[in-house]
Short mmCIF file of C-alpha atoms in Angstrom, two decimals:
data_model
loop_
_atom_site.label_atom_id
_atom_site.label_comp_id
_atom_site.label_asym_id
_atom_site.label_seq_id
_atom_site.Cartn_x
_atom_site.Cartn_y
_atom_site.Cartn_z
CA MET A 60 124.76 107.77 105.58
CA SER A 61 127.58 108.35 103.05
CA LYS A 62 125.99 105.70 100.81
CA ILE A 63 122.68 107.57 100.92
CA LEU A 64 124.35 110.86 100.00
CA GLU A 65 126.20 109.14 97.18
CA LEU A 66 122.95 107.74 95.78
CA ARG A 67 121.21 111.11 96.10
CA GLU A 68 123.97 112.81 94.12
CA LYS A 69 123.85 110.04 91.53
CA ARG A 70 120.08 110.39 91.20
CA ALA A 71 120.35 114.18 90.78
CA LYS A 72 122.98 113.78 88.03
CA THR A 73 120.89 111.11 86.30
CA TRP A 74 117.85 113.38 86.38
CA GLU A 75 119.80 116.34 84.96
CA ALA A 76 121.07 114.10 82.17
CA ALA A 77 117.51 112.92 81.48
CA LYS A 78 116.22 116.50 81.26
CA ALA A 79 119.06 117.51 78.93
CA PHE A 80 118.38 114.49 76.71
CA LEU A 81 114.65 115.29 76.63
CA ASP A 82 115.26 118.91 75.65
CA SER A 83 117.81 118.04 72.97
CA LYS A 84 115.70 115.33 71.29
CA ARG A 85 112.37 117.12 71.07
CA GLY A 86 111.52 117.91 67.47
CA GLY A 87 109.82 120.99 66.08
CA ASP A 88 106.44 119.56 67.10
CA GLY A 89 107.65 119.00 70.68
CA LEU A 90 107.49 115.20 70.38
CA LEU A 91 110.09 112.45 70.72
CA SER A 92 110.75 109.63 68.32
CA ALA A 93 109.96 106.09 69.46
CA GLU A 94 113.67 105.33 69.93
CA ASP A 95 114.29 108.50 71.95
CA THR A 96 111.20 107.83 74.05
CA ALA A 97 112.52 104.39 75.00
CA THR A 98 115.91 105.88 75.93
CA TYR A 99 114.32 108.60 78.06
CA GLU A 100 112.03 106.13 79.85
CA LYS A 101 115.07 103.98 80.69
CA MET A 102 116.79 107.02 82.24
CA GLU A 103 113.59 107.89 84.12
CA SER A 104 113.27 104.36 85.47
CA ASP A 105 116.85 104.64 86.77
CA VAL A 106 115.86 107.81 88.66
CA LEU A 107 112.85 106.01 90.15
CA ALA A 108 114.92 102.95 91.13
CA LEU A 109 117.53 105.11 92.83
CA GLY A 110 114.83 106.94 94.75
CA LYS A 111 113.36 103.69 96.05
CA GLU A 112 116.80 102.44 97.09
CA ILE A 113 117.40 105.69 98.99
CA ASP A 114 114.06 105.26 100.79
CA ARG A 115 114.97 101.67 101.73
CA LEU A 116 118.35 102.68 103.11
CA GLU A 117 116.83 105.53 105.14
CA ARG A 118 114.18 103.20 106.62
CA GLN A 119 116.86 100.64 107.42
CA ALA A 120 119.05 103.25 109.11
CA ALA A 121 116.13 104.50 111.20
CA LEU A 122 115.15 100.97 112.25
CA ASP A 123 118.76 100.04 113.09
CA LEU A 124 119.02 103.15 115.25
CA GLU A 125 115.83 102.30 117.12
CA LEU A 126 116.70 98.66 117.69
CA SER A 127 120.20 99.55 118.91
CA LYS A 128 118.86 101.57 121.84
CA PRO A 129 119.76 100.05 125.23
CA VAL A 130 116.94 98.29 127.04
CA SER A 131 118.69 97.23 130.26
CA THR A 132 118.63 99.23 133.46
CA ALA A 133 121.79 101.14 134.32
CA ILE A 134 123.88 99.96 137.31
CA LYS A 135 123.06 102.00 140.39
CA THR A 136 125.80 103.93 142.19
CA THR A 137 124.13 103.18 145.53
CA PRO A 138 124.37 99.37 145.85
CA ASN A 139 123.14 99.34 149.44
CA ALA A 140 119.90 101.12 148.56
CA ALA A 141 116.80 99.13 147.73
CA PHE A 142 116.03 98.74 144.03
CA ASP A 143 113.44 101.24 142.91
CA ASP A 144 111.67 100.56 139.62
CA SER A 145 109.89 103.85 139.05
CA LYS A 146 107.88 102.41 136.15
CA THR A 147 104.57 100.80 136.97
CA GLY A 148 101.88 98.80 135.19
CA ARG A 149 102.68 97.73 131.64
CA ALA A 150 105.82 99.90 131.65
CA ALA A 151 107.42 97.95 134.52
CA ASN A 152 110.40 95.72 133.83
CA GLU A 153 108.63 92.89 135.66
CA TYR A 154 105.73 93.02 133.22
CA ARG A 155 108.00 93.25 130.16
CA GLN A 156 109.95 90.16 131.24
CA ALA A 157 106.76 88.28 132.08
CA PHE A 158 105.22 89.16 128.73
CA TRP A 159 108.07 87.74 126.68
CA LYS A 160 108.34 84.64 128.87
CA ALA A 161 104.67 84.00 128.16
CA MET A 162 105.24 84.50 124.43
CA ARG A 163 108.03 81.91 124.58
CA ASN A 164 105.85 79.62 126.73
CA LYS A 165 108.14 79.81 129.76
CA ASN A 166 105.38 80.39 132.28
CA SER A 167 105.69 80.33 136.06
CA TYR A 168 103.59 81.53 138.96
CA ASP A 169 105.34 84.90 139.09
CA VAL A 170 104.78 85.34 135.36
CA GLN A 171 101.05 84.81 135.62
CA ASN A 172 100.87 87.20 138.56
CA ALA A 173 102.73 89.92 136.65
CA LEU A 174 100.65 89.47 133.52
CA GLN A 175 97.43 90.23 135.36
CA ILE A 176 98.34 93.87 134.80
CA GLY A 177 97.86 93.55 131.08
CA THR A 178 95.27 90.85 130.43
CA ASP A 179 92.80 92.05 127.81
CA SER A 180 89.19 91.09 127.13
CA GLU A 181 90.10 88.78 124.23
CA GLY A 182 92.29 86.37 126.20
CA GLY A 183 95.64 87.82 125.13
CA TYR A 184 98.07 90.19 126.80
CA LEU A 185 98.55 93.87 126.15
CA VAL A 186 102.06 94.57 124.90
CA PRO A 187 104.49 96.27 127.33
CA ASP A 188 104.72 100.04 126.98
CA GLU A 189 108.31 100.04 125.66
CA PHE A 190 107.46 97.47 123.03
CA GLU A 191 104.31 99.32 122.05
CA ARG A 192 106.36 102.42 121.31
CA THR A 193 108.66 100.28 119.17
CA LEU A 194 105.66 99.07 117.21
CA ILE A 195 104.39 102.59 116.66
CA GLU A 196 107.78 103.72 115.34
CA ALA A 197 108.03 100.65 113.12
CA LEU A 198 104.56 101.35 111.76
CA GLU A 199 105.68 104.81 110.74
CA GLU A 200 108.48 103.28 108.68
CA GLU A 201 105.99 101.06 106.84
CA ASN A 202 103.16 103.58 106.71
CA ILE A 203 103.86 107.06 105.30
CA PHE A 204 100.41 108.24 106.34
CA ARG A 205 101.27 108.12 110.05
CA THR A 206 104.21 110.49 109.46
CA LEU A 207 101.81 113.04 107.92
CA ALA A 208 98.63 112.67 109.96
CA LYS A 209 97.85 113.64 113.55
CA VAL A 210 97.95 110.50 115.72
CA ILE A 211 95.94 110.42 118.95
CA THR A 212 95.28 107.71 121.53
CA THR A 213 91.81 106.93 122.89
CA SER A 214 90.97 104.73 125.86
CA SER A 215 87.43 103.60 125.05
CA GLY A 216 84.29 104.62 123.20
CA ASP A 217 83.93 107.15 120.41
CA ARG A 218 85.96 110.35 120.40
CA LYS A 219 83.84 113.41 119.65
CA ILE A 220 85.81 116.14 117.89
CA PRO A 221 84.17 119.60 117.66
CA VAL A 222 84.62 121.29 114.29
CA VAL A 223 83.73 124.85 113.29
CA ALA A 224 81.44 124.44 110.28
CA SER A 225 81.09 128.17 109.57
CA LYS A 226 82.48 131.31 111.16
CA GLY A 227 80.77 134.54 112.08
CA SER A 228 81.77 137.91 110.67
CA ALA A 229 81.94 141.55 111.73
CA SER A 230 79.70 144.27 110.31
CA TRP A 231 79.76 148.05 109.88
CA VAL A 232 77.14 149.67 112.08
CA ASP A 233 75.82 153.21 112.49
CA GLU A 234 76.44 155.25 115.62
CA GLU A 235 74.33 153.78 118.43
CA GLY A 236 73.00 151.27 115.92
CA PRO A 237 72.31 147.65 116.89
CA ILE A 238 75.15 145.18 116.43
CA PRO A 239 73.96 142.14 114.45
CA GLU A 240 74.54 138.70 115.88
CA SER A 241 76.94 136.47 113.97
CA ASP A 242 77.69 133.19 115.68
CA ASP A 243 80.01 130.40 114.71
CA ALA A 244 78.31 127.13 113.74
CA PHE A 245 79.74 123.96 115.22
CA THR A 246 79.48 120.33 114.25
CA GLN A 247 81.07 117.10 115.47
CA VAL A 248 83.17 114.39 113.91
CA SER A 249 83.06 111.03 115.67
CA ILE A 250 86.10 108.74 115.66
CA GLY A 251 85.59 105.16 116.80
CA ALA A 252 87.75 102.07 116.41
CA TYR A 253 87.91 99.31 113.80
CA LYS A 254 89.64 96.02 114.46
CA LEU A 255 92.68 95.09 112.39
CA ALA A 256 94.26 91.68 112.99
CA THR A 257 96.98 89.37 111.72
CA MET A 258 98.44 86.02 112.68
CA ILE A 259 102.15 85.17 112.67
CA LYS A 260 103.49 81.59 112.69
CA VAL A 261 106.91 80.67 114.08
CA SER A 262 108.45 77.19 114.16
CA GLU A 263 109.02 75.69 117.61
CA GLU A 264 112.72 75.15 116.84
CA LEU A 265 113.22 78.80 115.95
CA LEU A 266 111.22 79.97 118.94
CA ASN A 267 113.30 77.93 121.38
CA ASP A 268 116.54 79.21 119.88
CA SER A 269 117.90 81.81 122.29
CA VAL A 270 119.62 83.59 119.38
CA PHE A 271 116.25 84.29 117.71
CA ASN A 272 115.09 87.80 118.64
CA LEU A 273 111.33 87.32 119.00
CA GLU A 274 110.70 90.96 119.91
CA THR A 275 112.34 92.33 116.76
CA TYR A 276 110.72 89.77 114.49
CA ILE A 277 107.18 90.40 115.73
CA ALA A 278 107.65 94.18 115.63
CA LYS A 279 108.86 94.17 112.02
CA GLU A 280 106.35 91.61 110.75
CA PHE A 281 103.45 93.25 112.56
CA ALA A 282 104.52 96.62 111.12
CA ARG A 283 104.71 95.28 107.58
CA ARG A 284 101.27 93.68 107.61
CA ILE A 285 99.33 96.18 109.68
CA GLY A 286 101.08 99.20 108.18
CA ALA A 287 100.09 98.25 104.63
CA LYS A 288 96.43 97.68 105.52
CA GLU A 289 96.27 100.89 107.55
CA GLU A 290 97.73 103.00 104.77
CA GLU A 291 95.35 101.51 102.21
CA ALA A 292 92.34 102.39 104.40
CA PHE A 293 93.59 105.90 105.20
CA PHE A 294 93.77 106.62 101.47
CA ILE A 295 90.85 104.72 99.90
CA GLY A 296 88.85 103.26 102.81
CA ASP A 297 85.07 103.59 102.48
CA GLY A 298 84.30 103.77 106.22
CA THR A 299 82.54 100.39 106.24
CA GLY A 300 84.38 98.20 108.72
CA LYS A 301 87.48 100.32 108.18
CA PRO A 302 88.57 103.98 108.42
CA THR A 303 87.40 106.58 105.89
CA GLY A 304 90.09 107.47 103.37
CA ILE A 305 90.87 110.91 101.97
CA PHE A 306 89.96 109.79 98.43
CA ASN A 307 86.54 108.51 99.48
CA ALA A 308 83.58 110.38 97.98
CA THR A 309 81.89 110.72 101.40
CA GLY A 310 83.96 112.10 104.25
CA GLY A 311 87.05 112.50 102.08
CA ALA A 312 88.95 115.52 100.80
CA SER A 313 87.38 118.31 98.75
CA LEU A 314 87.66 118.38 94.97
CA GLY A 315 90.25 120.93 93.92
CA ILE A 316 90.34 120.55 90.14
CA THR A 317 89.02 118.18 87.47
CA ALA A 318 91.54 117.40 84.74
CA ALA A 319 90.58 117.95 81.13
CA SER A 320 91.88 114.48 80.20
CA ALA A 321 91.19 111.02 81.57
CA THR A 322 94.77 109.89 80.91
CA ALA A 323 97.02 112.94 81.40
CA ILE A 324 97.78 115.88 83.70
CA THR A 325 98.97 119.32 82.60
CA VAL A 326 101.10 121.98 84.28
CA ASP A 327 98.13 124.33 84.56
CA GLU A 328 96.09 121.66 86.33
CA VAL A 329 98.82 121.09 88.92
CA MET A 330 98.97 124.87 89.42
CA ASP A 331 95.18 125.02 89.77
CA LEU A 332 95.28 122.25 92.38
CA PHE A 333 98.02 124.11 94.28
CA TYR A 334 96.03 127.35 94.46
CA SER A 335 92.68 125.65 95.08
CA LEU A 336 93.99 125.06 98.60
CA LYS A 337 93.64 128.05 100.90
CA SER A 338 96.88 129.83 101.72
CA PRO A 339 97.01 128.89 105.46
CA TYR A 340 96.92 125.19 104.61
CA ARG A 341 99.64 125.51 101.95
CA LYS A 342 102.26 126.33 104.61
CA LYS A 343 102.43 122.68 105.71
CA ALA A 344 100.94 121.06 102.62
CA VAL A 345 102.42 118.07 100.80
CA PHE A 346 101.65 116.35 97.50
CA VAL A 347 100.73 112.66 97.71
CA MET A 348 100.45 110.49 94.61
CA ASN A 349 101.33 107.16 93.04
CA ASP A 350 104.79 106.51 91.57
CA ALA A 351 103.18 106.23 88.12
CA THR A 352 101.71 109.73 88.50
CA VAL A 353 105.11 111.11 89.54
CA LYS A 354 106.53 109.59 86.36
CA ALA A 355 103.97 111.49 84.27
CA ILE A 356 104.61 114.79 86.08
CA ARG A 357 108.40 114.54 85.70
CA LYS A 358 108.07 115.65 82.06
CA LEU A 359 106.11 118.83 82.87
CA LYS A 360 107.68 122.33 82.83
CA ASP A 361 106.41 125.63 84.19
CA GLY A 362 106.22 128.89 82.23
CA ASN A 363 109.91 129.58 82.87
CA GLY A 364 111.04 126.28 81.39
CA GLN A 365 111.78 124.74 84.81
CA TYR A 366 110.67 121.19 85.54
CA LEU A 367 107.93 120.99 88.19
CA TRP A 368 109.42 117.93 89.86
CA GLN A 369 112.74 118.56 91.59
CA PRO A 370 114.79 115.70 93.12
CA SER A 371 116.16 116.07 96.62
CA ILE A 372 119.94 115.96 97.04
CA THR A 373 119.86 116.31 100.83
CA ALA A 374 119.49 113.26 103.05
CA GLY A 375 116.16 113.21 104.87
CA GLN A 376 114.56 115.79 102.55
CA PRO A 377 111.81 114.71 100.10
CA ASP A 378 111.49 115.53 96.42
CA THR A 379 109.41 118.63 95.67
CA ILE A 380 106.78 119.99 93.29
CA LEU A 381 106.31 123.78 93.38
CA ASN A 382 108.62 123.75 96.42
CA ARG A 383 106.28 121.49 98.40
CA PRO A 384 107.28 117.94 99.47
CA VAL A 385 106.15 114.97 97.41
CA LYS A 386 105.22 111.65 99.04
CA THR A 387 104.33 108.50 97.15
CA SER A 388 102.16 105.54 98.04
CA ALA A 389 101.15 102.46 96.09
CA PHE A 390 97.61 102.85 97.44
CA VAL A 391 96.94 106.21 95.75
CA PRO A 392 94.94 105.56 92.54
CA THR A 393 96.83 105.70 89.24
CA ILE A 394 95.82 107.89 86.31
CA ALA A 395 92.54 106.57 84.88
CA ALA A 396 89.12 107.91 83.94
CA ALA A 397 87.35 109.54 86.94
CA ALA A 398 90.18 108.51 89.31
CA LYS A 399 91.37 110.86 92.04
CA THR A 400 95.11 110.79 91.42
CA ILE A 401 96.73 113.59 93.46
CA ALA A 402 96.06 114.88 96.96
CA PHE A 403 97.54 118.19 98.11
CA GLY A 404 97.03 119.62 101.55
CA ASP A 405 97.84 119.68 105.25
CA PHE A 406 97.50 116.05 106.33
CA SER A 407 97.64 116.95 110.03
CA TYR A 408 93.88 117.53 109.70
CA TYR A 409 93.49 113.80 109.15
CA TRP A 410 93.32 112.23 112.60
CA VAL A 411 94.43 108.66 113.25
CA ALA A 412 92.96 107.35 116.51
CA ASP A 413 94.69 104.38 118.15
CA ARG A 414 92.61 102.56 120.75
CA GLN A 415 95.11 102.19 123.57
CA GLY A 416 96.71 98.75 123.93
CA ARG A 417 97.64 96.44 121.07
CA SER A 418 97.03 92.83 122.02
CA PHE A 419 99.08 89.68 121.37
CA GLN A 420 98.09 86.11 122.11
CA ARG A 421 100.15 82.94 121.81
CA LEU A 422 98.30 80.07 120.09
CA ASN A 423 99.85 76.76 121.12
CA GLU A 424 97.43 74.18 119.71
CA LEU A 425 96.25 75.62 116.41
CA PHE A 426 99.44 74.82 114.48
CA ALA A 427 100.83 72.11 116.76
CA ALA A 428 100.49 69.42 114.08
CA THR A 429 102.99 71.27 111.86
CA GLY A 430 105.40 72.06 114.69
CA GLN A 431 104.58 75.76 114.73
CA VAL A 432 103.34 78.30 117.24
CA GLY A 433 100.97 81.07 116.25
CA PHE A 434 100.93 84.65 117.47
CA LYS A 435 97.73 86.63 117.02
CA GLY A 436 98.09 90.39 116.95
CA THR A 437 95.13 92.79 117.02
CA GLN A 438 94.84 96.54 116.87
CA ARG A 439 91.86 98.88 117.03
CA VAL A 440 92.22 102.05 114.98
CA ASP A 441 90.14 104.62 113.11
CA GLY A 442 90.96 107.57 110.91
CA LYS A 443 88.98 110.50 109.54
CA LEU A 444 89.59 113.80 107.81
CA ILE A 445 88.44 116.42 110.32
CA LEU A 446 88.34 119.36 107.91
CA ALA A 447 87.62 118.58 104.27
CA GLU A 448 88.94 121.91 102.96
CA ALA A 449 92.41 121.17 104.39
CA ILE A 450 93.16 118.71 101.57
CA LYS A 451 92.28 119.09 97.89
CA VAL A 452 92.34 116.36 95.25
CA LEU A 453 92.80 116.31 91.49
CA GLN A 454 90.34 114.09 89.66
CA GLN A 455 90.70 112.86 86.10
CA LYS A 456 87.97 113.48 83.56
CA ALA A 457 85.26 110.81 83.56
#
């Protein structure tokens, strides 16, 4: 943690130096020379690199903390009493042990009997409950969207979510006059499940090595692959065979402001985007954009001469724009003609629906010729923005 604090302080000092250099080198026309521009961009790239290193260290610390949690059962103080495993089904220790024996191909009759609890319709086995929670937490490290959105779990079928499309209002009436009816109008948003899959190959030698931690490897690799595809869909998915993203024209966020330029963003436009979002949503709102867009906004100042973008110097706290957190993702479009480049809003109104039970299957024969064993992992998930007005986007000029 001390290393993270050290890097945060270093990044803050580097940014202050970059701002001072920018202010001192601007000419009477407000522009920089080519040489000064190159120097400033080098300082700015250092700020960006430090920020990414801080993010990596924080993710590593969180994952180390999770993987260091004890998984064995505590010794009982009543040795003469019968052992009582209060967990049942896929949460039971018996199932967890059977699952990983099957993954390592160490089957026995008791293993097959235990795994009947979790056999799925595709011939694999549903992951044990403890491991499934590990996967979910690992996915959050790889997928910033899950840390912002509302995540729910569905068992089967579509999930119907009632939404108030329009609200009624009160009216002034005369004494003994009739009170007009004014009902709320309701609609529904349906969340289903789309299949996301990946295949992991492990050499037989590595698999049979007792030192090799199969659980940790699959959790991290599954998180890396699935997390990236999920995040891409949650941002720019078109709803065809995948979730609907917030930047999609249909079912996505509302348009807050259209920039006057196809290649630039101004302070006023960021302000307009901020206030295009209704006040109740601004309380929990965050900015989400690409790193390249953050780089462009770093040079902008408000009417008081203060830079809009402010780096965080506190561990665990994000950078801010107009005192609201800033999150970055490589899947948010970069600045280009007609591109939607910034989203600002309360992302808890985007619902991510996990179909309960991620499935793994060991594939013994498919890669046998190369001395490898395959592991197929599948997940069923959907995501939709429940209330379009809860998130506003900035779109560049066409």
